[in-house]
Short mmCIF file of C-alpha atoms in Angstrom, two decimals:
data_model
loop_
_atom_site.label_atom_id
_atom_site.label_comp_id
_atom_site.label_asym_id
_atom_site.label_seq_id
_atom_site.Cartn_x
_atom_site.Cartn_y
_atom_site.Cartn_z
CA MET A 238 -92.09 -181.53 -64.95
CA VAL A 239 -94.36 -178.54 -66.41
CA ARG A 240 -96.89 -180.99 -67.69
CA ARG A 241 -97.00 -182.93 -64.23
CA THR A 242 -97.60 -179.43 -62.68
CA LYS A 243 -100.34 -178.55 -64.94
CA GLU A 244 -102.01 -182.05 -64.21
CA ASP A 245 -101.59 -181.46 -60.39
CA ALA A 246 -103.34 -177.93 -60.91
CA LEU A 247 -106.14 -179.42 -62.85
CA THR A 248 -106.37 -182.12 -60.18
CA THR A 249 -106.51 -179.70 -57.41
CA ARG A 250 -109.13 -177.63 -59.07
CA ALA A 251 -111.37 -180.47 -59.86
CA GLU A 252 -110.99 -181.50 -55.99
CA LEU A 253 -111.99 -178.12 -54.77
CA LEU A 254 -114.97 -177.93 -57.21
CA ASP A 255 -116.12 -181.35 -55.81
CA ALA A 256 -115.65 -180.17 -52.21
CA ALA A 257 -117.55 -176.95 -53.12
CA GLU A 258 -120.35 -178.67 -54.55
CA ARG A 259 -120.71 -181.00 -51.71
CA LEU A 260 -120.55 -178.44 -48.91
CA PHE A 261 -122.94 -176.08 -50.74
CA SER A 262 -125.48 -178.92 -51.13
CA GLU A 263 -125.15 -179.71 -47.53
CA LYS A 264 -124.82 -176.42 -45.81
CA GLY A 265 -125.69 -173.81 -48.29
CA VAL A 266 -123.74 -171.11 -50.06
CA SER A 267 -124.04 -168.67 -47.27
CA ASN A 268 -122.95 -171.14 -44.44
CA THR A 269 -120.01 -172.21 -46.45
CA SER A 270 -116.68 -170.36 -46.30
CA MET A 271 -113.83 -170.52 -48.79
CA ASN A 272 -111.67 -171.96 -45.73
CA GLN A 273 -114.02 -174.70 -45.30
CA VAL A 274 -113.85 -175.72 -48.96
CA ALA A 275 -110.11 -175.73 -48.97
CA GLU A 276 -110.17 -177.95 -45.85
CA ALA A 277 -112.66 -180.30 -47.32
CA ALA A 278 -110.65 -180.51 -50.56
CA GLY A 279 -107.36 -181.15 -48.42
CA VAL A 280 -105.51 -177.97 -49.52
CA THR A 281 -104.43 -174.77 -48.14
CA ARG A 282 -106.19 -171.59 -47.98
CA GLY A 283 -103.71 -170.05 -50.32
CA ALA A 284 -104.39 -172.90 -52.97
CA ILE A 285 -107.97 -172.26 -53.06
CA TYR A 286 -107.53 -168.62 -53.69
CA HIS A 287 -104.90 -169.37 -56.46
CA HIS A 288 -107.85 -170.98 -58.46
CA PHE A 289 -111.05 -169.11 -57.23
CA GLN A 290 -111.25 -165.44 -56.12
CA ASN A 291 -114.42 -166.09 -54.12
CA LYS A 292 -117.52 -168.33 -53.71
CA LEU A 293 -119.07 -166.55 -56.89
CA ASP A 294 -116.19 -167.67 -58.77
CA LEU A 295 -116.72 -171.31 -57.51
CA ILE A 296 -120.34 -171.18 -58.40
CA ASP A 297 -119.42 -169.90 -61.83
CA ALA A 298 -117.04 -172.74 -62.31
CA LEU A 299 -119.70 -175.37 -61.17
CA MET A 300 -122.02 -173.78 -63.68
CA GLU A 301 -119.34 -174.05 -66.50
CA ARG A 302 -118.63 -177.49 -65.73
CA VAL A 303 -122.32 -178.49 -66.18
CA ARG A 304 -122.96 -175.95 -69.13
CA LEU A 305 -120.57 -177.25 -71.59
CA PRO A 306 -122.03 -180.90 -71.92
CA VAL A 307 -125.52 -179.30 -71.87
CA ASP A 308 -124.52 -176.86 -74.73
CA GLU A 309 -123.33 -179.78 -76.78
CA MET A 310 -126.41 -181.76 -76.35
CA ARG A 311 -128.58 -178.79 -77.04
CA ASP A 312 -126.75 -178.45 -80.34
CA GLU A 313 -127.33 -182.35 -80.96
CA LEU A 314 -131.07 -181.96 -80.42
CA ALA A 315 -131.39 -178.90 -82.62
CA GLN A 316 -129.95 -180.97 -85.56
CA THR A 317 -132.16 -184.12 -84.60
CA TYR A 318 -135.29 -182.08 -84.57
CA GLN A 319 -134.85 -179.62 -87.21
CA GLY A 320 -137.91 -178.31 -88.54
CA ASP A 321 -140.16 -179.79 -85.76
CA PRO A 322 -140.04 -176.73 -83.02
CA VAL A 323 -142.49 -178.62 -80.66
CA SER A 324 -140.50 -181.68 -80.42
CA LEU A 325 -137.37 -179.73 -79.99
CA LEU A 326 -139.06 -177.87 -77.03
CA ARG A 327 -140.10 -181.24 -75.58
CA ALA A 328 -136.54 -182.81 -76.05
CA ARG A 329 -134.79 -179.88 -74.33
CA CYS A 330 -137.30 -180.25 -71.30
CA PHE A 331 -136.55 -183.92 -71.15
CA HIS A 332 -132.90 -183.54 -71.36
CA ILE A 333 -132.64 -181.29 -68.42
CA ILE A 334 -134.85 -183.59 -66.44
CA GLY A 335 -132.61 -186.49 -67.40
CA GLN A 336 -129.54 -184.59 -66.47
CA VAL A 337 -130.78 -183.57 -63.10
CA GLN A 338 -132.05 -187.24 -62.39
CA ASP A 339 -129.00 -188.93 -63.66
CA ASP A 340 -125.81 -186.62 -63.55
CA PRO A 341 -124.42 -186.15 -60.05
CA HIS A 342 -122.89 -182.56 -60.91
CA THR A 343 -126.10 -181.13 -62.54
CA GLN A 344 -128.31 -182.66 -59.87
CA ALA A 345 -126.10 -181.11 -57.20
CA LEU A 346 -125.83 -177.60 -58.92
CA VAL A 347 -129.62 -177.40 -59.44
CA ASN A 348 -130.12 -178.28 -55.81
CA ILE A 349 -127.85 -175.62 -54.85
CA LEU A 350 -129.47 -173.07 -56.95
CA LEU A 351 -132.92 -173.88 -56.07
CA HIS A 352 -132.67 -174.87 -52.25
CA LYS A 353 -129.28 -173.93 -51.00
CA CYS A 354 -128.53 -170.45 -52.33
CA GLU A 355 -129.86 -167.30 -50.64
CA TYR A 356 -129.98 -164.57 -53.30
CA VAL A 357 -128.70 -161.78 -50.87
CA ASP A 358 -125.58 -159.73 -50.24
CA ASP A 359 -122.49 -161.67 -51.54
CA ALA A 360 -124.62 -164.18 -53.28
CA LEU A 361 -126.81 -161.70 -55.24
CA PRO A 362 -124.41 -161.99 -58.42
CA ILE A 363 -125.10 -165.84 -58.28
CA HIS A 364 -128.70 -165.08 -58.86
CA LEU A 365 -127.99 -162.63 -61.61
CA ARG A 366 -125.86 -165.21 -63.46
CA HIS A 367 -128.70 -167.83 -62.91
CA LEU A 368 -131.15 -165.38 -64.43
CA GLY A 369 -128.93 -164.63 -67.16
CA GLY A 370 -128.78 -167.98 -68.23
CA ARG A 371 -132.27 -168.75 -67.65
CA ASN A 372 -133.35 -165.79 -69.63
CA ALA A 373 -131.13 -166.57 -72.66
CA CYS A 374 -132.84 -170.09 -72.63
CA ILE A 375 -136.27 -168.46 -72.48
CA THR A 376 -135.44 -166.29 -75.50
CA GLU A 377 -134.51 -169.38 -77.63
CA CYS A 378 -137.59 -171.25 -76.53
CA VAL A 379 -139.82 -168.33 -77.43
CA VAL A 380 -138.45 -168.47 -81.07
CA LEU A 381 -139.20 -172.11 -81.10
CA ALA A 382 -142.92 -171.32 -79.93
CA ASP A 383 -143.18 -168.68 -82.56
CA LYS A 384 -142.08 -171.20 -85.33
CA ALA A 385 -144.53 -173.71 -83.99
CA LYS A 386 -147.40 -171.15 -84.22
CA GLU A 387 -146.41 -170.33 -87.74
CA GLN A 388 -146.53 -174.13 -88.49
CA GLY A 389 -149.90 -174.48 -86.94
CA LEU A 390 -148.57 -176.71 -84.04
CA ILE A 391 -149.42 -174.30 -81.30
CA ASP A 392 -152.71 -172.28 -81.26
CA GLU A 393 -152.26 -168.57 -82.39
CA LYS A 394 -154.30 -167.43 -79.58
CA TYR A 395 -151.52 -168.31 -77.12
CA ASP A 396 -148.64 -165.84 -76.39
CA SER A 397 -145.26 -167.50 -76.98
CA LYS A 398 -143.53 -165.93 -74.13
CA ALA A 399 -146.35 -166.97 -71.70
CA ALA A 400 -146.50 -170.40 -73.03
CA VAL A 401 -142.75 -170.87 -72.57
CA MET A 402 -142.74 -169.57 -69.00
CA GLY A 403 -145.47 -171.96 -68.15
CA LEU A 404 -143.48 -174.68 -69.58
CA PHE A 405 -140.39 -173.45 -67.50
CA SER A 406 -142.48 -173.17 -64.58
CA LEU A 407 -143.73 -176.85 -64.92
CA VAL A 408 -140.09 -178.16 -65.41
CA ASP A 409 -138.62 -176.16 -62.58
CA GLY A 410 -141.49 -177.20 -60.35
CA LEU A 411 -141.02 -180.81 -60.96
CA MET A 412 -137.24 -180.44 -60.25
CA TYR A 413 -137.69 -178.42 -57.35
CA ASN A 414 -140.00 -180.98 -55.67
CA TRP A 415 -138.29 -184.10 -56.66
CA LEU A 416 -135.07 -182.57 -55.09
CA LEU A 417 -136.93 -182.17 -51.74
CA ASP A 418 -137.76 -185.91 -51.63
CA LYS A 419 -136.24 -187.99 -54.49
CA SER A 420 -138.34 -191.08 -53.10
CA TYR A 421 -141.67 -189.49 -53.21
CA PHE A 422 -142.24 -189.81 -56.88
CA ASP A 423 -140.49 -190.94 -60.14
CA LEU A 424 -139.24 -187.75 -61.96
CA SER A 425 -138.94 -189.12 -65.68
CA GLN A 426 -142.33 -190.70 -65.60
CA THR A 427 -144.06 -187.73 -63.93
CA ALA A 428 -142.39 -185.28 -66.16
CA SER A 429 -143.38 -187.37 -69.24
CA GLN A 430 -146.93 -187.15 -68.52
CA ALA A 431 -147.13 -183.42 -67.12
CA ILE A 432 -144.99 -182.24 -70.02
CA ASP A 433 -146.83 -184.03 -72.84
CA THR A 434 -150.22 -182.98 -71.30
CA TYR A 435 -148.98 -179.39 -71.14
CA LEU A 436 -147.67 -179.20 -74.81
CA ALA A 437 -151.09 -181.15 -75.83
CA GLY A 438 -153.11 -178.40 -74.33
CA LEU A 439 -151.22 -175.59 -76.52
CA LYS A 440 -152.34 -177.35 -79.85
CA PRO A 441 -155.04 -175.59 -81.87
CA ARG A 442 -158.40 -176.95 -81.10
CA GLY A 443 -159.30 -180.11 -83.22
CA THR A 444 -155.65 -181.23 -83.86
#
């Protein structure tokens, strides 16, 4: 009986997350209430507050659901491209592009963060959470860019953080525009050309 209760609780939590993901994507975070999420999931108001304190808690749970497989793949990529920092940077870019294109949960979350979340008032902590994760990723990539410069794979004249910020802006821009109209261009094909062109431009002259 206890096991069944735990299973029921996990099922209810997953249904609430799916409902929040769907409503946030359709209506936006600010225009969606906790009661609406509960109704969409077919549970009571008390049930949703049993699992989540507020919308920030819901967003955190949506991020965590996506983050775990991303972290696992990041570790695998680090092992695969050990000693080749530029290839690892490239692989990380293509991994997130692939996740957004092929994984419904990642796609929905990125769409919410880029298009459906007004970073004011009660949603401001979501912005700070997003920034924290992004900045941590930037820091890791700057370390990779520094290693690439030491190995002569990136021209020493380029500031590592500026180079990484340019790469992040390129990837974010591709995802942002693709999510506006997924039929307008092929995300993977366009990303392949754009990212490879950008990274080629960072190489020392003559290589």
